[in-house]
Amino acid sequence: MKKNTLILLLFIIVKFILQYSLISPEYELQRDEYLHIDQGSHLAWGYLSVPPFSSWFAWLIQILGGSVFWVKFFPALFGALTMLVVWKIIEELKGGLFAQVLASLGLLFSVLLRLNMLFQPNSSEVLLWTLFFYNLIKYLNTEKVKWLYFAGVVFGLGVLNKYNIAFLALGFIPALLLTKQREIFSNKHTYWAGLITLVIVFPNLLWQYHNNFPVIHHMKLLSENQLVNVNRFDFFKSQLLFFIGVTFVIIFGFYALLFYKPFEKFRFFFWGYVISITLFVFFKAKDYYAIGLYPVYVAFGAVYLDYILKDGWKRFLKPICILHPIILFIPMYRISFPNKSPEFIVNNPERYKKFGLLRWEDGKDHSLPQDFADMQGWKELAQKVDKEYSKLSKTGKTLVLCDNYGQAGAINYYSKMGIKAVSFNADYINWFDLKDKYFNLIRIKDNDNDDELKETGPYFEVSKKADSITNPFAREKGTLIFSFSQAKVDVRGKIRKEIDDVKSEF
């Protein structure tokens, strides 16, 4: 085995080790992961919040047993494959081992460590964007049309992964038109490749059409409830911090794209970045939406540095470049990962607040980073629901109805009673089983009030507040568990009306 291959394999092994060791055992799965896992039990060509790509891997996770190991395996795999693709991009750009090692260290000790912790479409998004860029570079270097077709397939899969890839298209199409590489649009194979993309995406478009394009409703809610709190200054600050160990490499990459003769044909990558980032800022996108842009620029910068540091005294700067991402990873290790107990973070908030990690989507600072708080309290919820369910299910069929997708997904994942909780929130609204009559209801409510007893109690003979989440560090702290038994009426009619009311908003 060649030395380069052995080094690459070592990086991949280290990547997997880090991904499994950066989460302290006090933390459970994160809120969004439960939804994506449950999608694997309801395969479709689309979902209310995301396209279907991640559900295929959720299905595979369930086939493999559904353990936390497999939930964490696939995002780690996508991260490792991203490193592999960047390694191949550097080969294609005629970079040497120094460039490959520098880029790999930059990707290894970066925001990707945190991104690749969670089973979400974000990890596969970065991989697919990077793979698309690789195919584009291969086509420009070889002019073999097969790379256009590969790019078309990858872009289609990117659409099926996250619609966010539209920013890439809107950024890079005008960038190509601004440079000599506009000739790509005079090649008929470009349009045949686009047709392949359309064929891949078409089932999802059909699903959107038959479901009244819920993506529009989802984007509206996202804009009103989350994007409105995005601070543009924080957006730019995050761009500098995402790949902090190789930010200087990315800057050299931008310079090389403008002035380094061998990169002249790739100059549109510079303008593609500028236009894409401008669009992200204009639409007040979340900072992490842009992460998929950066790996290819790390590759460009590493290759250029490999060139300018190859002779004379400059070659002694190579070890400094190599050490840079490792050294800067140390402070990142201390704050960016759930490797400290919640108690420690609450008692030492200064370093977290300094980097804005305590700010949630509501624009306010809290005691834990939002992702960390979203990894607390779920097992407690499932255990308490199981306890109540075991009593009620003896007297008849029992429905577990939750206020949000995190509650429903966590109960389904951790329940020992085989519960299939549902919600009027997110995709769970499509997963109600109303074939049989329900005699009992367990209702999970966000807020600490007695309205649920007043509203739902009259439909049942017995109603009570059964329990609540007490974990002080959980975002769901105070979430209530209500128990209703011996239904007086068939509650399915009320449920169907609620489903219709929610869907009418789409």
Short mmCIF file of C-alpha atoms in Angstrom, two decimals:
data_model
loop_
_atom_site.label_atom_id
_atom_site.label_comp_id
_atom_site.label_asym_id
_atom_site.label_seq_id
_atom_site.Cartn_x
_atom_site.Cartn_y
_atom_site.Cartn_z
CA MET A 1 0.00 0.00 0.00
CA LYS A 2 1.35 3.44 -0.96
CA LYS A 3 2.40 5.90 1.74
CA ASN A 4 -0.25 8.43 0.64
CA THR A 5 -2.99 5.82 0.94
CA LEU A 6 -1.81 4.77 4.39
CA ILE A 7 -1.84 8.37 5.58
CA LEU A 8 -5.34 8.90 4.18
CA LEU A 9 -6.52 5.72 5.91
CA LEU A 10 -5.03 6.97 9.17
CA PHE A 11 -6.97 10.23 8.86
CA ILE A 12 -10.19 8.32 8.28
CA ILE A 13 -9.60 6.10 11.33
CA VAL A 14 -8.86 9.14 13.51
CA LYS A 15 -12.00 10.80 12.16
CA PHE A 16 -14.19 7.90 13.30
CA ILE A 17 -12.48 7.71 16.70
CA LEU A 18 -13.01 11.42 17.32
CA GLN A 19 -16.65 11.33 16.27
CA TYR A 20 -17.40 8.57 18.76
CA SER A 21 -15.38 10.09 21.61
CA LEU A 22 -16.53 13.72 21.56
CA ILE A 23 -19.95 13.08 23.10
CA SER A 24 -20.09 12.59 26.87
CA PRO A 25 -22.37 9.74 28.03
CA GLU A 26 -24.60 12.26 29.86
CA TYR A 27 -25.99 13.30 26.48
CA GLU A 28 -28.66 11.48 24.47
CA LEU A 29 -29.55 11.84 20.81
CA GLN A 30 -30.46 15.33 19.64
CA ARG A 31 -34.07 16.40 18.96
CA ASP A 32 -33.80 16.41 15.14
CA GLU A 33 -32.19 12.98 15.02
CA TYR A 34 -35.34 11.33 16.36
CA LEU A 35 -37.44 12.76 13.52
CA HIS A 36 -34.95 11.67 10.86
CA ILE A 37 -34.74 8.17 12.36
CA ASP A 38 -38.54 7.85 12.38
CA GLN A 39 -38.66 8.83 8.71
CA GLY A 40 -36.95 5.51 8.03
CA SER A 41 -40.14 3.79 9.20
CA HIS A 42 -42.26 5.83 6.78
CA LEU A 43 -40.35 5.84 3.50
CA ALA A 44 -41.69 8.34 0.98
CA TRP A 45 -40.44 10.60 -1.80
CA GLY A 46 -40.71 13.62 0.43
CA TYR A 47 -41.36 14.96 3.91
CA LEU A 48 -42.68 18.23 5.25
CA SER A 49 -39.27 19.55 6.31
CA VAL A 50 -36.72 17.69 4.19
CA PRO A 51 -36.43 15.65 0.98
CA PRO A 52 -36.07 11.85 1.26
CA PHE A 53 -32.30 11.20 1.05
CA SER A 54 -31.62 10.92 4.80
CA SER A 55 -34.65 8.62 5.28
CA TRP A 56 -32.93 5.94 3.19
CA PHE A 57 -30.08 5.82 5.68
CA ALA A 58 -32.56 5.96 8.58
CA TRP A 59 -34.17 2.83 7.12
CA LEU A 60 -30.74 1.20 6.93
CA ILE A 61 -30.02 2.19 10.54
CA GLN A 62 -33.21 0.43 11.61
CA ILE A 63 -32.29 -2.66 9.58
CA LEU A 64 -28.93 -2.68 11.41
CA GLY A 65 -30.66 -2.59 14.81
CA GLY A 66 -31.18 1.12 15.40
CA SER A 67 -28.50 1.49 18.08
CA VAL A 68 -26.75 4.78 18.84
CA PHE A 69 -23.61 3.33 17.24
CA TRP A 70 -25.30 3.18 13.83
CA VAL A 71 -27.05 6.52 14.28
CA LYS A 72 -23.62 8.10 14.74
CA PHE A 73 -21.89 5.96 12.11
CA PHE A 74 -23.40 7.48 8.98
CA PRO A 75 -22.69 11.16 9.67
CA ALA A 76 -19.14 10.14 10.62
CA LEU A 77 -18.92 8.19 7.35
CA PHE A 78 -20.11 11.21 5.35
CA GLY A 79 -17.45 13.31 7.06
CA ALA A 80 -14.74 10.76 6.28
CA LEU A 81 -15.85 10.58 2.64
CA THR A 82 -15.68 14.37 2.43
CA MET A 83 -12.03 14.14 3.44
CA LEU A 84 -11.50 11.47 0.79
CA VAL A 85 -13.07 13.64 -1.94
CA VAL A 86 -10.94 16.65 -0.96
CA TRP A 87 -7.87 14.37 -1.08
CA LYS A 88 -8.85 13.41 -4.66
CA ILE A 89 -9.49 17.05 -5.61
CA ILE A 90 -5.95 17.91 -4.51
CA GLU A 91 -4.63 15.05 -6.63
CA GLU A 92 -6.56 16.44 -9.59
CA LEU A 93 -5.11 19.92 -8.97
CA LYS A 94 -1.58 18.43 -8.98
CA GLY A 95 -1.03 19.00 -5.28
CA GLY A 96 1.39 16.91 -3.26
CA LEU A 97 1.28 15.06 0.04
CA PHE A 98 1.83 18.25 2.03
CA ALA A 99 -1.32 19.77 0.52
CA GLN A 100 -3.31 16.63 1.21
CA VAL A 101 -2.17 16.41 4.84
CA LEU A 102 -2.78 20.12 5.44
CA ALA A 103 -6.28 19.96 3.96
CA SER A 104 -7.12 16.76 5.84
CA LEU A 105 -6.04 18.28 9.14
CA GLY A 106 -8.06 21.38 8.35
CA LEU A 107 -11.18 19.32 7.71
CA LEU A 108 -10.56 16.93 10.59
CA PHE A 109 -10.20 19.69 13.19
CA SER A 110 -13.06 21.89 12.06
CA VAL A 111 -16.78 22.50 12.39
CA LEU A 112 -17.27 19.19 10.57
CA LEU A 113 -16.51 17.37 13.82
CA ARG A 114 -19.60 18.94 15.33
CA LEU A 115 -21.69 18.68 12.17
CA ASN A 116 -20.83 14.99 11.81
CA MET A 117 -21.98 14.25 15.38
CA LEU A 118 -25.65 14.39 14.43
CA PHE A 119 -27.76 12.27 12.11
CA GLN A 120 -29.11 15.12 9.98
CA PRO A 121 -28.96 15.96 6.25
CA ASN A 122 -26.16 18.49 6.93
CA SER A 123 -23.32 15.94 6.87
CA SER A 124 -24.41 14.42 3.58
CA GLU A 125 -24.97 17.93 2.21
CA VAL A 126 -21.30 18.88 2.67
CA LEU A 127 -20.24 15.59 1.05
CA LEU A 128 -22.54 16.02 -1.96
CA TRP A 129 -21.54 19.66 -2.55
CA THR A 130 -17.86 18.71 -2.40
CA LEU A 131 -18.42 15.73 -4.69
CA PHE A 132 -20.25 17.97 -7.18
CA PHE A 133 -17.26 20.36 -7.22
CA TYR A 134 -14.92 17.41 -7.76
CA ASN A 135 -16.86 16.28 -10.81
CA LEU A 136 -16.88 19.81 -12.17
CA ILE A 137 -13.10 20.08 -11.75
CA LYS A 138 -12.59 16.68 -13.40
CA TYR A 139 -14.67 17.77 -16.39
CA LEU A 140 -12.74 21.03 -16.82
CA ASN A 141 -9.43 19.17 -16.63
CA THR A 142 -10.32 16.27 -18.91
CA GLU A 143 -13.26 17.57 -20.99
CA LYS A 144 -14.73 14.08 -20.74
CA VAL A 145 -18.50 14.41 -20.71
CA LYS A 146 -18.95 11.52 -18.28
CA TRP A 147 -18.01 13.94 -15.50
CA LEU A 148 -20.91 16.19 -16.47
CA TYR A 149 -23.25 13.25 -16.10
CA PHE A 150 -21.73 12.30 -12.75
CA ALA A 151 -22.19 15.93 -11.68
CA GLY A 152 -25.83 15.76 -12.76
CA VAL A 153 -26.42 12.65 -10.67
CA VAL A 154 -24.71 14.17 -7.63
CA PHE A 155 -26.65 17.41 -7.95
CA GLY A 156 -29.90 15.44 -8.19
CA LEU A 157 -29.02 13.56 -5.01
CA GLY A 158 -28.12 16.92 -3.45
CA VAL A 159 -31.62 18.19 -4.16
CA LEU A 160 -33.07 15.02 -2.63
CA ASN A 161 -30.92 15.69 0.42
CA LYS A 162 -31.58 19.40 1.10
CA TYR A 163 -33.15 22.13 -1.00
CA ASN A 164 -30.39 24.38 0.28
CA ILE A 165 -28.36 23.29 -2.76
CA ALA A 166 -30.36 25.91 -4.70
CA PHE A 167 -27.93 28.48 -3.27
CA LEU A 168 -25.08 26.61 -4.94
CA ALA A 169 -26.83 26.70 -8.31
CA LEU A 170 -27.81 30.36 -7.97
CA GLY A 171 -24.22 31.22 -7.07
CA PHE A 172 -22.29 29.17 -9.59
CA ILE A 173 -24.39 29.50 -12.75
CA PRO A 174 -23.79 33.28 -12.97
CA ALA A 175 -20.17 32.70 -11.87
CA LEU A 176 -19.63 30.41 -14.86
CA LEU A 177 -21.28 32.95 -17.15
CA LEU A 178 -18.84 35.62 -15.95
CA THR A 179 -15.79 33.62 -17.05
CA LYS A 180 -14.50 31.71 -20.07
CA GLN A 181 -16.00 28.56 -18.61
CA ARG A 182 -19.36 29.81 -19.85
CA GLU A 183 -18.60 27.50 -22.79
CA ILE A 184 -19.97 24.69 -20.64
CA PHE A 185 -23.43 25.99 -21.51
CA SER A 186 -22.80 25.47 -25.22
CA ASN A 187 -22.19 21.77 -24.62
CA LYS A 188 -25.33 19.73 -25.23
CA HIS A 189 -24.21 17.19 -22.64
CA THR A 190 -24.66 19.86 -19.94
CA TYR A 191 -28.38 19.84 -20.67
CA TRP A 192 -28.59 16.06 -20.87
CA ALA A 193 -26.90 15.98 -17.46
CA GLY A 194 -29.48 18.52 -16.27
CA LEU A 195 -32.21 16.23 -17.55
CA ILE A 196 -30.76 13.39 -15.46
CA THR A 197 -30.90 15.70 -12.45
CA LEU A 198 -34.56 16.43 -13.23
CA VAL A 199 -35.36 12.70 -13.55
CA ILE A 200 -33.79 12.06 -10.15
CA VAL A 201 -35.62 14.97 -8.53
CA PHE A 202 -38.97 14.41 -10.28
CA PRO A 203 -40.49 11.94 -7.74
CA ASN A 204 -39.89 14.49 -5.00
CA LEU A 205 -41.43 17.28 -7.10
CA LEU A 206 -44.44 15.03 -7.69
CA TRP A 207 -44.70 14.38 -3.96
CA GLN A 208 -44.54 18.13 -3.28
CA TYR A 209 -47.30 18.73 -5.84
CA HIS A 210 -49.62 16.08 -4.38
CA ASN A 211 -49.06 17.49 -0.89
CA ASN A 212 -49.59 21.17 -1.86
CA PHE A 213 -45.86 22.02 -1.73
CA PRO A 214 -45.36 21.92 2.05
CA VAL A 215 -41.77 23.10 1.53
CA ILE A 216 -43.18 26.60 0.97
CA HIS A 217 -45.02 26.47 4.30
CA HIS A 218 -41.89 25.11 6.00
CA MET A 219 -39.74 27.94 4.60
CA LYS A 220 -42.32 30.51 5.71
CA LEU A 221 -42.29 29.15 9.27
CA LEU A 222 -38.49 29.00 9.22
CA SER A 223 -38.29 32.62 8.10
CA GLU A 224 -40.81 33.84 10.69
CA ASN A 225 -39.57 31.86 13.69
CA GLN A 226 -35.83 31.37 13.17
CA LEU A 227 -34.22 33.28 10.30
CA VAL A 228 -35.67 36.53 11.62
CA ASN A 229 -33.26 36.18 14.56
CA VAL A 230 -30.16 35.70 12.37
CA ASN A 231 -27.51 38.34 12.99
CA ARG A 232 -25.52 39.06 9.84
CA PHE A 233 -22.39 39.99 11.80
CA ASP A 234 -22.57 36.65 13.60
CA PHE A 235 -23.01 34.95 10.22
CA PHE A 236 -19.69 36.35 8.97
CA LYS A 237 -17.96 35.60 12.27
CA SER A 238 -19.04 31.99 11.99
CA GLN A 239 -17.64 31.72 8.46
CA LEU A 240 -14.21 32.60 9.86
CA LEU A 241 -14.51 30.12 12.71
CA PHE A 242 -15.93 27.10 10.89
CA PHE A 243 -12.51 26.04 9.54
CA ILE A 244 -10.46 28.16 11.91
CA GLY A 245 -7.34 26.00 11.62
CA VAL A 246 -7.15 26.55 7.86
CA THR A 247 -8.87 29.91 7.41
CA PHE A 248 -5.54 31.21 6.13
CA VAL A 249 -5.50 28.33 3.62
CA ILE A 250 -8.93 29.30 2.33
CA ILE A 251 -7.77 32.92 1.93
CA PHE A 252 -4.75 31.73 -0.05
CA GLY A 253 -7.17 29.67 -2.11
CA PHE A 254 -9.18 32.78 -2.99
CA TYR A 255 -5.98 34.59 -3.96
CA ALA A 256 -4.81 31.67 -6.10
CA LEU A 257 -8.13 31.51 -7.93
CA LEU A 258 -7.63 35.13 -8.97
CA PHE A 259 -3.89 35.26 -9.68
CA TYR A 260 -2.35 31.76 -9.92
CA LYS A 261 -2.05 30.87 -13.62
CA PRO A 262 -2.71 27.10 -13.29
CA PHE A 263 -6.04 27.93 -11.59
CA GLU A 264 -7.20 30.35 -14.27
CA LYS A 265 -9.82 27.92 -15.59
CA PHE A 266 -11.22 27.61 -12.06
CA ARG A 267 -11.57 31.37 -11.45
CA PHE A 268 -15.35 31.05 -11.47
CA PHE A 269 -15.02 29.30 -8.09
CA PHE A 270 -14.06 32.66 -6.60
CA TRP A 271 -17.10 34.40 -8.04
CA GLY A 272 -19.28 31.44 -7.16
CA TYR A 273 -18.33 31.85 -3.52
CA VAL A 274 -18.91 35.61 -3.56
CA ILE A 275 -22.35 35.32 -5.14
CA SER A 276 -23.44 32.38 -2.97
CA ILE A 277 -22.39 34.07 0.28
CA THR A 278 -24.11 37.28 -0.83
CA LEU A 279 -27.33 35.32 -1.35
CA PHE A 280 -26.99 33.63 2.05
CA VAL A 281 -26.56 37.01 3.71
CA PHE A 282 -29.39 38.64 1.76
CA PHE A 283 -31.86 35.93 2.76
CA LYS A 284 -30.56 35.89 6.37
CA ALA A 285 -29.69 32.20 6.13
CA LYS A 286 -28.33 30.32 9.11
CA ASP A 287 -24.55 30.37 9.25
CA TYR A 288 -24.12 26.61 8.83
CA TYR A 289 -26.00 26.62 5.51
CA ALA A 290 -22.73 27.74 3.85
CA ILE A 291 -20.44 25.06 5.31
CA GLY A 292 -20.62 22.92 2.17
CA LEU A 293 -18.85 25.61 0.16
CA TYR A 294 -15.56 25.48 2.04
CA PRO A 295 -13.86 22.07 1.59
CA VAL A 296 -13.06 22.74 -2.08
CA TYR A 297 -11.47 26.10 -1.20
CA VAL A 298 -9.36 24.36 1.43
CA ALA A 299 -8.14 22.15 -1.43
CA PHE A 300 -7.34 25.11 -3.70
CA GLY A 301 -5.49 26.91 -0.91
CA ALA A 302 -3.52 23.83 0.16
CA VAL A 303 -2.35 23.17 -3.39
CA TYR A 304 -1.24 26.79 -3.82
CA LEU A 305 0.63 26.77 -0.50
CA ASP A 306 2.28 23.51 -1.53
CA TYR A 307 3.56 25.38 -4.61
CA ILE A 308 4.82 28.58 -2.95
CA LEU A 309 6.44 26.79 0.02
CA LYS A 310 8.33 24.16 -1.94
CA ASP A 311 11.71 25.94 -2.26
CA GLY A 312 14.22 27.83 -0.14
CA TRP A 313 13.54 29.07 3.37
CA LYS A 314 9.79 28.97 2.78
CA ARG A 315 9.77 25.21 2.99
CA PHE A 316 10.44 25.56 6.73
CA LEU A 317 6.99 27.14 7.06
CA LYS A 318 5.34 23.85 6.15
CA PRO A 319 5.55 22.38 9.69
CA ILE A 320 3.98 25.59 11.05
CA CYS A 321 1.11 25.24 8.59
CA ILE A 322 0.62 21.62 9.62
CA LEU A 323 0.64 22.43 13.35
CA HIS A 324 -1.71 25.40 12.99
CA PRO A 325 -5.03 23.47 12.74
CA ILE A 326 -3.92 21.09 15.51
CA ILE A 327 -3.05 23.91 17.93
CA LEU A 328 -6.24 25.86 17.24
CA PHE A 329 -8.29 22.72 17.75
CA ILE A 330 -7.41 22.68 21.45
CA PRO A 331 -9.61 25.65 22.47
CA MET A 332 -12.31 24.44 20.07
CA TYR A 333 -12.22 21.04 21.78
CA ARG A 334 -13.00 22.74 25.09
CA ILE A 335 -16.24 24.45 24.00
CA SER A 336 -17.63 23.14 20.71
CA PHE A 337 -18.60 19.62 21.69
CA PRO A 338 -20.83 18.00 24.34
CA ASN A 339 -17.78 16.49 26.03
CA LYS A 340 -18.33 18.40 29.28
CA SER A 341 -21.17 17.68 31.67
CA PRO A 342 -24.13 20.08 31.74
CA GLU A 343 -23.16 21.00 35.30
CA PHE A 344 -19.70 22.06 34.15
CA ILE A 345 -21.08 24.25 31.35
CA VAL A 346 -23.61 25.93 33.65
CA ASN A 347 -20.87 26.69 36.18
CA ASN A 348 -18.39 27.88 33.53
CA PRO A 349 -20.44 29.77 30.94
CA GLU A 350 -17.96 32.51 30.05
CA ARG A 351 -16.04 30.73 27.30
CA TYR A 352 -19.28 29.47 25.70
CA LYS A 353 -20.92 32.90 25.79
CA LYS A 354 -17.84 34.55 24.32
CA PHE A 355 -18.28 32.57 21.10
CA GLY A 356 -22.06 32.94 21.01
CA LEU A 357 -22.65 29.26 21.71
CA LEU A 358 -25.31 29.94 24.32
CA ARG A 359 -27.52 31.83 21.87
CA TRP A 360 -30.48 29.80 20.67
CA GLU A 361 -32.72 30.19 17.64
CA ASP A 362 -34.91 32.55 19.65
CA GLY A 363 -32.03 35.04 19.72
CA LYS A 364 -31.57 34.74 23.50
CA ASP A 365 -28.75 33.31 25.63
CA HIS A 366 -29.47 30.18 27.70
CA SER A 367 -27.55 28.06 30.21
CA LEU A 368 -26.49 25.38 27.65
CA PRO A 369 -25.88 25.48 23.89
CA GLN A 370 -29.16 24.66 22.16
CA ASP A 371 -27.92 21.42 20.63
CA PHE A 372 -26.68 20.26 24.04
CA ALA A 373 -29.97 21.10 25.78
CA ASP A 374 -31.70 19.20 22.99
CA MET A 375 -29.77 16.10 24.07
CA GLN A 376 -31.27 16.06 27.56
CA GLY A 377 -34.47 14.72 29.09
CA TRP A 378 -35.59 12.39 26.30
CA LYS A 379 -34.99 9.08 28.07
CA GLU A 380 -36.76 10.45 31.13
CA LEU A 381 -39.76 11.35 28.98
CA ALA A 382 -39.90 7.93 27.32
CA GLN A 383 -39.58 6.07 30.63
CA LYS A 384 -42.37 8.06 32.23
CA VAL A 385 -44.63 7.65 29.21
CA ASP A 386 -43.90 3.91 29.20
CA LYS A 387 -44.92 3.74 32.85
CA GLU A 388 -48.28 5.39 32.18
CA TYR A 389 -48.80 3.50 28.93
CA SER A 390 -48.32 0.14 30.66
CA LYS A 391 -51.27 0.97 32.93
CA LEU A 392 -53.62 2.36 30.29
CA SER A 393 -52.96 -0.16 27.53
CA LYS A 394 -54.42 -2.91 29.72
CA THR A 395 -57.86 -1.34 29.33
CA GLY A 396 -57.77 -0.61 25.60
CA LYS A 397 -55.91 0.92 22.70
CA THR A 398 -53.93 3.99 23.78
CA LEU A 399 -52.79 6.94 21.67
CA VAL A 400 -49.68 8.91 22.60
CA LEU A 401 -50.04 12.43 21.19
CA CYS A 402 -47.20 14.94 21.50
CA ASP A 403 -46.82 18.67 20.97
CA ASN A 404 -43.63 18.45 18.90
CA TYR A 405 -41.61 16.04 16.79
CA GLY A 406 -38.77 15.78 19.30
CA GLN A 407 -41.09 14.39 21.96
CA ALA A 408 -42.75 11.93 19.57
CA GLY A 409 -39.48 10.74 18.05
CA ALA A 410 -37.73 10.33 21.40
CA ILE A 411 -40.60 8.28 22.83
CA ASN A 412 -40.59 6.06 19.74
CA TYR A 413 -36.82 5.58 19.95
CA TYR A 414 -36.45 4.88 23.68
CA SER A 415 -39.80 3.24 24.47
CA LYS A 416 -39.66 -0.36 25.71
CA MET A 417 -43.39 -0.76 25.08
CA GLY A 418 -43.32 -0.42 21.30
CA ILE A 419 -45.14 2.94 21.44
CA LYS A 420 -45.71 4.78 18.15
CA ALA A 421 -46.21 8.34 19.34
CA VAL A 422 -47.50 10.95 16.92
CA SER A 423 -47.92 14.71 16.76
CA PHE A 424 -49.62 17.41 14.72
CA ASN A 425 -46.10 18.77 14.26
CA ALA A 426 -43.77 18.05 11.32
CA ASP A 427 -44.10 14.73 9.47
CA TYR A 428 -45.89 12.99 12.31
CA ILE A 429 -49.12 14.58 11.12
CA ASN A 430 -49.03 12.08 8.23
CA TRP A 431 -48.36 9.07 10.44
CA PHE A 432 -51.53 8.78 12.54
CA ASP A 433 -53.08 5.32 12.64
CA LEU A 434 -56.83 5.95 12.87
CA LYS A 435 -58.09 2.54 11.74
CA ASP A 436 -59.15 1.48 15.23
CA LYS A 437 -60.92 3.33 18.00
CA TYR A 438 -58.82 4.70 20.89
CA PHE A 439 -60.01 4.26 24.47
CA ASN A 440 -57.13 6.08 26.19
CA LEU A 441 -54.87 9.04 25.49
CA ILE A 442 -51.48 10.14 26.77
CA ARG A 443 -50.95 13.78 25.90
CA ILE A 444 -47.50 15.38 26.00
CA LYS A 445 -47.72 19.15 26.37
CA ASP A 446 -45.03 21.83 26.18
CA ASN A 447 -46.38 24.29 28.72
CA ASP A 448 -47.10 23.98 32.43
CA ASN A 449 -50.81 24.77 32.60
CA ASP A 450 -54.10 23.00 33.21
CA ASP A 451 -55.75 23.93 29.90
CA GLU A 452 -55.30 20.41 28.59
CA LEU A 453 -57.39 18.97 31.42
CA LYS A 454 -60.16 21.48 30.68
CA GLU A 455 -60.03 20.99 26.91
CA THR A 456 -59.60 17.21 26.66
CA GLY A 457 -60.87 16.00 30.02
CA PRO A 458 -64.59 16.19 29.09
CA TYR A 459 -64.07 13.52 26.40
CA PHE A 460 -62.86 10.95 28.97
CA GLU A 461 -64.10 9.48 32.23
CA VAL A 462 -60.76 9.90 33.99
CA SER A 463 -58.15 12.61 33.40
CA LYS A 464 -55.06 13.61 35.36
CA LYS A 465 -51.65 15.21 35.19
CA ALA A 466 -49.43 12.13 35.39
CA ASP A 467 -45.86 13.43 35.39
CA SER A 468 -43.38 15.84 33.79
CA ILE A 469 -39.76 16.18 32.64
CA THR A 470 -37.69 17.33 35.61
CA ASN A 471 -34.18 17.31 34.10
CA PRO A 472 -32.97 20.88 34.84
CA PHE A 473 -30.71 20.95 31.79
CA ALA A 474 -33.26 19.82 29.22
CA ARG A 475 -34.76 22.23 26.73
CA GLU A 476 -37.95 20.26 27.40
CA LYS A 477 -37.83 20.83 31.18
CA GLY A 478 -41.38 21.17 32.48
CA THR A 479 -42.97 19.28 29.61
CA LEU A 480 -46.10 17.65 31.01
CA ILE A 481 -47.53 14.15 30.65
CA PHE A 482 -51.33 14.03 30.85
CA SER A 483 -53.29 10.81 31.14
CA PHE A 484 -56.84 10.32 29.87
CA SER A 485 -58.73 7.02 30.07
CA GLN A 486 -62.16 5.55 29.22
CA ALA A 487 -63.09 7.69 26.25
CA LYS A 488 -66.73 8.83 26.21
CA VAL A 489 -66.69 9.46 22.44
CA ASP A 490 -64.73 8.33 19.42
CA VAL A 491 -61.86 10.83 19.54
CA ARG A 492 -60.80 10.00 15.98
CA GLY A 493 -63.22 12.59 14.60
CA LYS A 494 -61.61 15.35 16.62
CA ILE A 495 -58.16 14.17 15.58
CA ARG A 496 -59.09 14.10 11.89
CA LYS A 497 -60.44 17.66 12.12
CA GLU A 498 -57.22 18.84 13.75
CA ILE A 499 -55.16 17.16 11.04
CA ASP A 500 -57.26 18.82 8.33
CA ASP A 501 -56.93 22.23 10.02
CA VAL A 502 -53.14 21.96 10.20
CA LYS A 503 -52.80 20.70 6.62
CA SER A 504 -55.03 23.52 5.35
CA GLU A 505 -52.18 25.90 6.23
CA PHE A 506 -49.86 24.27 3.71
#
